[in-house]
Coordinates of C-alpha atoms in Angstrom, one line a residue:
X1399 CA 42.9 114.6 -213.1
X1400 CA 41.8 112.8 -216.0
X1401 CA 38.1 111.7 -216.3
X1402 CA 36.7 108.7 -217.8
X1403 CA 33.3 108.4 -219.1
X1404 CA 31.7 105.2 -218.8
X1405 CA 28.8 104.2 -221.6
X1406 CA 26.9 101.1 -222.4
X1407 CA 29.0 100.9 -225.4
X1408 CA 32.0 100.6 -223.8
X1409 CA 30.3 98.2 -220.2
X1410 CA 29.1 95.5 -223.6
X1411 CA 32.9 95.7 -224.9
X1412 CA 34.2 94.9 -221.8
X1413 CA 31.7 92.4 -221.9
X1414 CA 32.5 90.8 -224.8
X1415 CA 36.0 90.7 -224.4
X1416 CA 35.9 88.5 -221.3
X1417 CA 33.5 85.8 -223.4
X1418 CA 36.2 85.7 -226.4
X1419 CA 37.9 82.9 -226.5
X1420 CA 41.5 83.0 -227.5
X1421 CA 43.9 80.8 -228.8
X1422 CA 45.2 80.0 -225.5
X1423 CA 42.1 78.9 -224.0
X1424 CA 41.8 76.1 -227.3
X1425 CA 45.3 75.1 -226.0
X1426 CA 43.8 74.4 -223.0
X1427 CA 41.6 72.0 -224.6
X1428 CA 42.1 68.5 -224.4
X1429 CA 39.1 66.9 -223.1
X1430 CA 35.5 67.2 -222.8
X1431 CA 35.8 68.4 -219.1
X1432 CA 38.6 71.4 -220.5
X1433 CA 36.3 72.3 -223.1
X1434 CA 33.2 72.5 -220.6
X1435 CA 36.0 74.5 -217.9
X1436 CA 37.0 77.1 -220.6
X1437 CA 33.9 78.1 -221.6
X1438 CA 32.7 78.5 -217.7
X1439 CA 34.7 80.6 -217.4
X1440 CA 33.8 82.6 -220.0
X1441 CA 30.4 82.5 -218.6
X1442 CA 29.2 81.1 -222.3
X1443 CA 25.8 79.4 -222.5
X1444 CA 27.8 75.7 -224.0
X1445 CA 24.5 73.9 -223.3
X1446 CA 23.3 73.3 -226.5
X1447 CA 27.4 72.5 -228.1
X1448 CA 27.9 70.1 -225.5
X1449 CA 24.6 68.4 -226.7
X1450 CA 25.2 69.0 -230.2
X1451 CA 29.1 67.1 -229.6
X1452 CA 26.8 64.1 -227.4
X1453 CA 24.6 63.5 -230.4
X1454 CA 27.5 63.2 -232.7
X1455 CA 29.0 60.9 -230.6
X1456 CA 26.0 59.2 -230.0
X1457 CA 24.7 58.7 -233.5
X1458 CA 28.0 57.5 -234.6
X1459 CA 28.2 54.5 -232.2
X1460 CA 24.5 53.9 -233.0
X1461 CA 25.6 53.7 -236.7
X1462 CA 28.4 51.4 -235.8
X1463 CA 25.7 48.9 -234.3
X1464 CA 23.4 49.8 -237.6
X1465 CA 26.6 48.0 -240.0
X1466 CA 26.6 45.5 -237.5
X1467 CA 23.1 44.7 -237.8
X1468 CA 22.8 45.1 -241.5
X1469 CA 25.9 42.3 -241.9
X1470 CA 23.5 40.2 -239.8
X1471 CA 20.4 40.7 -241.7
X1472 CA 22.5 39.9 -244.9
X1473 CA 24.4 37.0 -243.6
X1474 CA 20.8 35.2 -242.1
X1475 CA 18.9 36.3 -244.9
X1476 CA 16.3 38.2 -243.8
X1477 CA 14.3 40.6 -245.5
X1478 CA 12.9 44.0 -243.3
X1479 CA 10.6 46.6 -244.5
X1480 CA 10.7 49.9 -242.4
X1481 CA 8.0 52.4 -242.7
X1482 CA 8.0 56.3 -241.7
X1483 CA 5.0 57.8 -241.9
X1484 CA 4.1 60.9 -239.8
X1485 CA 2.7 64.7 -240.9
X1486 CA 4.7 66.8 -243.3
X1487 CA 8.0 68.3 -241.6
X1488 CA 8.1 65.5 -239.2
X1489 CA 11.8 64.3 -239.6
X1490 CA 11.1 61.2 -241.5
X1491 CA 13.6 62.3 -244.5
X1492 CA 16.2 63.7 -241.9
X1493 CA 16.2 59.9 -239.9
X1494 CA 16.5 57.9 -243.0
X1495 CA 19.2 59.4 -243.9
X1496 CA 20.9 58.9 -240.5
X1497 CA 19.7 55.3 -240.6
X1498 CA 21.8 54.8 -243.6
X1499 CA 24.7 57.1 -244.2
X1500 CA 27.3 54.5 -243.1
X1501 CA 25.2 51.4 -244.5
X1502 CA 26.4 49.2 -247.6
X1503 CA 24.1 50.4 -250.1
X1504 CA 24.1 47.1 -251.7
X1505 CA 22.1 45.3 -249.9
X1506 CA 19.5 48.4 -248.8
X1507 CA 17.1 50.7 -250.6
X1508 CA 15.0 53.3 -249.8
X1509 CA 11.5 53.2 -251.4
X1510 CA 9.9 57.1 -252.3
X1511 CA 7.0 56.7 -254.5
X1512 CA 5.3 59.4 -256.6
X1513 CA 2.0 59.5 -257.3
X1514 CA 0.7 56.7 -259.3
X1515 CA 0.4 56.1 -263.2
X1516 CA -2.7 56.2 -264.7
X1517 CA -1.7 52.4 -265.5
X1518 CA -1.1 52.1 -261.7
X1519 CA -4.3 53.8 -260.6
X1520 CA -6.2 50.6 -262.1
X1521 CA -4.0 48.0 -260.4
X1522 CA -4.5 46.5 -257.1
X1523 CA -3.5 49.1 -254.8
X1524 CA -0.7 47.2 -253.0
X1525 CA 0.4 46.2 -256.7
X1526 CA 3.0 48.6 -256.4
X1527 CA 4.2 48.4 -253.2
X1528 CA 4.8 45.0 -253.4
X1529 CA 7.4 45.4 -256.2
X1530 CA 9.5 47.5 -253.9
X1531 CA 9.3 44.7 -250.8
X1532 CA 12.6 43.3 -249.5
X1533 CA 14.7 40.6 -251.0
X1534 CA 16.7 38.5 -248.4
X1535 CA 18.8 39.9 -246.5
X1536 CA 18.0 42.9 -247.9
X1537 CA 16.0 46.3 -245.8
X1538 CA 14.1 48.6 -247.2
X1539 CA 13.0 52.2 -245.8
X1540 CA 9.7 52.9 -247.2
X1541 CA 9.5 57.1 -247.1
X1542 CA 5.9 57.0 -246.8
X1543 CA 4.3 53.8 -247.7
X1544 CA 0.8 52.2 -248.6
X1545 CA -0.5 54.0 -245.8
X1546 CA -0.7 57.4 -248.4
X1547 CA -4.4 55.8 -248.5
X1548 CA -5.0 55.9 -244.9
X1549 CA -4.4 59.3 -244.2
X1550 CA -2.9 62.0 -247.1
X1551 CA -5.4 60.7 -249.5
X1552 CA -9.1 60.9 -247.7
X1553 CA -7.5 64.2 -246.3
X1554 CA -6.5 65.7 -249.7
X1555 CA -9.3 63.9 -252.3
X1556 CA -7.0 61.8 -253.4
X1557 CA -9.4 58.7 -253.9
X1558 CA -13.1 57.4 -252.9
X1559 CA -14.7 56.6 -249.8
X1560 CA -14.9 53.4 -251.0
X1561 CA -10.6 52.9 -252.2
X1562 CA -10.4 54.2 -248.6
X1563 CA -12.6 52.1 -246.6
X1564 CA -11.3 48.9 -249.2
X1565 CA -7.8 49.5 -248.3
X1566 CA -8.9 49.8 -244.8
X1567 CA -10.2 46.4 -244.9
X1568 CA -7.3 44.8 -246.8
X1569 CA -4.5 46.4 -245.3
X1570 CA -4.5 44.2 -241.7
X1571 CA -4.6 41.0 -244.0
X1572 CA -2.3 42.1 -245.9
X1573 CA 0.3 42.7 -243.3
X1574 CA -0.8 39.3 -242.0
X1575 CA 0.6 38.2 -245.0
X1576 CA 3.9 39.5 -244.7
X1577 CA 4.3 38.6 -241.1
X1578 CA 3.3 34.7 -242.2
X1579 CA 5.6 34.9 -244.4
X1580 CA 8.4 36.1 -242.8
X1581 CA 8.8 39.9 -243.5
X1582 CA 9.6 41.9 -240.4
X1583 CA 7.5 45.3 -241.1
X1584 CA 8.4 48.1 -238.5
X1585 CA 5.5 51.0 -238.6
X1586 CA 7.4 54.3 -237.4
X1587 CA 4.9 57.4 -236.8
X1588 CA 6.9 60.6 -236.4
X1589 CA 4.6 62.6 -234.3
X1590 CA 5.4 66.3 -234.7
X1591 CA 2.7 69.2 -232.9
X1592 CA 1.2 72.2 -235.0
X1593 CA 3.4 74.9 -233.8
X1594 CA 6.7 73.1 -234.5
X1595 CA 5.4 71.9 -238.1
X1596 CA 4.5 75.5 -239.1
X1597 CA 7.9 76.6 -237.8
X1598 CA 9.9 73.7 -240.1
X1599 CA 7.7 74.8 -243.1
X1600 CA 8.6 78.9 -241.9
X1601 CA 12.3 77.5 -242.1
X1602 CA 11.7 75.8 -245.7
X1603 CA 10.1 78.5 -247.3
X1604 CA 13.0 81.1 -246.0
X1605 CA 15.6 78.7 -247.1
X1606 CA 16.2 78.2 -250.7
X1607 CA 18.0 75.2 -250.1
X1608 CA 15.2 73.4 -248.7
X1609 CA 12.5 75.7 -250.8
X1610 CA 12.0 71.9 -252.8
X1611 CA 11.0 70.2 -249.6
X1612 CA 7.8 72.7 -249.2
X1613 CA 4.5 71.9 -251.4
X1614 CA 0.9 73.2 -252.0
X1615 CA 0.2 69.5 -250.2
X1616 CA 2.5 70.5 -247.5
X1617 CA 0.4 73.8 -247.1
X1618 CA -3.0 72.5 -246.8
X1619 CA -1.1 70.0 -243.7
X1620 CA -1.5 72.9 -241.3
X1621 CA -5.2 74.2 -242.6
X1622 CA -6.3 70.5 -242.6
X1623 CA -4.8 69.6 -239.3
X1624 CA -7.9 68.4 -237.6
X1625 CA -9.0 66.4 -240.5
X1626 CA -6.0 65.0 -240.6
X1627 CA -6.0 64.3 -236.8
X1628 CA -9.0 62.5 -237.5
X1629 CA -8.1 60.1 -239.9
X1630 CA -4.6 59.1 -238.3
X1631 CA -6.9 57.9 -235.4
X1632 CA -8.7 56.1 -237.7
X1633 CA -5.4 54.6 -239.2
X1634 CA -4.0 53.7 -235.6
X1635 CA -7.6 52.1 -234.3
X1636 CA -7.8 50.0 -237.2
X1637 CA -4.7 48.7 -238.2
X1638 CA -2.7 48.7 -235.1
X1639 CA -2.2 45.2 -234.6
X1640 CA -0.4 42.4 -232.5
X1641 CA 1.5 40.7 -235.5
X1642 CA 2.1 44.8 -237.0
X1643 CA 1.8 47.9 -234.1
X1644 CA 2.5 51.0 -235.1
X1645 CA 5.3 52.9 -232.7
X1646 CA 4.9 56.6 -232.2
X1647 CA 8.2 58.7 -232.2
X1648 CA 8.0 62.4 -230.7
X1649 CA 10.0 64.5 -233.4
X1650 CA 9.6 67.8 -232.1
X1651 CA 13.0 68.0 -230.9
X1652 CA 14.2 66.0 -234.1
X1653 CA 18.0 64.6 -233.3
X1654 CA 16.5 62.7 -230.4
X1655 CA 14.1 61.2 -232.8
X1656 CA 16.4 60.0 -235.0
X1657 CA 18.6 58.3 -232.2
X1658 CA 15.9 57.1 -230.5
X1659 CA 14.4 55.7 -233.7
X1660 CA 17.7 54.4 -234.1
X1661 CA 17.9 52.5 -231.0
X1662 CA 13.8 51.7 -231.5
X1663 CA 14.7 49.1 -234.9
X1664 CA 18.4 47.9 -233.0
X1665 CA 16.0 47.0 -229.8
X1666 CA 13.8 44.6 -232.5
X1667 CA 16.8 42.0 -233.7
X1668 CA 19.0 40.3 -231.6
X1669 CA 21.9 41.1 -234.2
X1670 CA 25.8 39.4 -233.2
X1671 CA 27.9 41.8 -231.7
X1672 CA 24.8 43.7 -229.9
X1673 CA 26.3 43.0 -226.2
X1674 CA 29.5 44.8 -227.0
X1675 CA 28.0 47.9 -228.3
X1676 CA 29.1 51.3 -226.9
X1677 CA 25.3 53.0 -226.2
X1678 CA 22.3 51.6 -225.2
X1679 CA 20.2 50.3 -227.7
X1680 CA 17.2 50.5 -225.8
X1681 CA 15.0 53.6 -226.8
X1682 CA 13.8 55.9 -224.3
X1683 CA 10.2 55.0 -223.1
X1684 CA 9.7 59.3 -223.1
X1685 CA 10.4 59.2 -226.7
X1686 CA 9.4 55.9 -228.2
X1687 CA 5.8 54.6 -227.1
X1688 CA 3.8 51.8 -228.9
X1689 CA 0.3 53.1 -230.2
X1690 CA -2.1 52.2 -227.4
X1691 CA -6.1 52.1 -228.2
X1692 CA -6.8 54.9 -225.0
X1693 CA -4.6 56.8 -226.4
X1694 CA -6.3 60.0 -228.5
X1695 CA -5.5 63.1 -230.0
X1696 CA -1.8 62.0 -230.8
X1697 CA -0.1 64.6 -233.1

């Protein structure tokens, strides 16, 4: 009588060969509810395709109500400034670029300063942000904006106690300004914790096609990370306003940011066509919170 010997090896084949999925399980496949039934049955983990294939489907009927609103904003002629600000490895490039993938890049720009000219350094400091403001019916993503002073620049040395506590003065009226005169300036804070910052930055430096995205400034993020605490407080206490709040966004888990930011700016404009759109354009209250003053400690 013949024996068979049975090893690990050959109980992990066995294994395997029942989670392969072959050509005639994709035949199987015509909906959502085959796909989810074939790979049951396979006993495969699908939890994190079948929320990979809802974000796709998600973000592209949220991009259909973004062309929708940006014909609106073009055909009534008004101008909108949106700022991302947040810590380093937040998500702010990686939602921009969402925002705008299916736009008309005629009529929107997206404003990434470097660091200013020595010509620029004795300007007015809003001098230059100014120039990049919105024309009608034009919006304008500001990656970063004038609130470099606010936080990046106390935390790194970047200018005086007294540019900082100037521009910490100004920056309220200035906003006021815009508001008067008609500007609609959205304040997005990507809020990212420690641990999933250092792991994005782990990812960058590993990856040579993101190697660019990683900086000695981006270092000194995670060693500063209390100073920096400290002065986003600052930032929120004192320029958090009725006429310009700042709204927090929880990045860590980033593809929900970007549709909830998403929905966050659709939710602001009462664009035509918004009634008929596909998903809700109302951002979820878990992900999208408005800075409030009790509020402390927000990464």
């Amino acid at each position: 009588m013949s024996e068979f010997l049975i090893t690990d090896d050959s109980i992990n084949n066995n294994l395997q060969a029942s989670k392969r999925l072959t050509n005639a399980d994709f035949n199987k496949i015509k909906t959502r509810a085959d796909l989810e039934a074939v790979l049951q049955s396979k006993n495969r983990d699908y939890s994190k395709a079948l929320f990979n294939l809802e974000y796709e489907r998600q973000l592209e009927q949220l991009q259909i109500e973004l062309v929708k609103w940006q014909r609106w904003v073009a055909e009534t002629q008004q101008r909108v400034a949106i700022i991302f600000e947040g810590r380093d490895a937040a998500g702010k490039g990686g939602s921009i670029k969402r925002f705008i993938e299916h736009m008309n890049p005629r009529s929107l720009r997206v404003v990434a300063l470097n660091k200013p000219t020595d010509l620029e350094k004795k300007q007015w400091y809003f001098r230059r942000y100014i120039k990049e403001l919105p024309n009608a019916g034009e919006i304008v993503f500001f990656d970063r904006s004038w609130y470099n002073r606010a936080v990046v620049e106390p935390v790194m040395g970047f200018c005086s106690e007294e540019q900082y506590q100037q521009f910490m003065r100004q920056v309220p009226e200035f906003e006021h300004m815009l508001f008067e005169d008609g500007v609609h300036v959205i304040k997005l804070w990507f809020s990212i914790n420690k641990e999933e910052q250092h792991r994005r930055f782990e990812d960058r430096r590993n990856n040579p096609l993101k190697q660019w995205k990683l900086s000695p400034v981006d270092e000194k993020g995670q060693e500063m990370w209390e100073k920096y605490t400290y002065y986003k407080e600052q930032m929120f206490a004192r320029t958090h306003t009725t006429f310009s709040p700042w709204t927090i966004i929880k990045t860590n888990k980033k593809k929900i940011a970007r549709l909830e930011s998403i929905r966050y700016v659709l939710s602001k404009f009462e664009y035509d066509g918004k009634e008929s759109a596909n998903t809700t354009v109302l951002p979820d209250p878990n992900v999208v919170m408005r800075f409030h003053r009790s509020i402390y400690h927000l990464v």
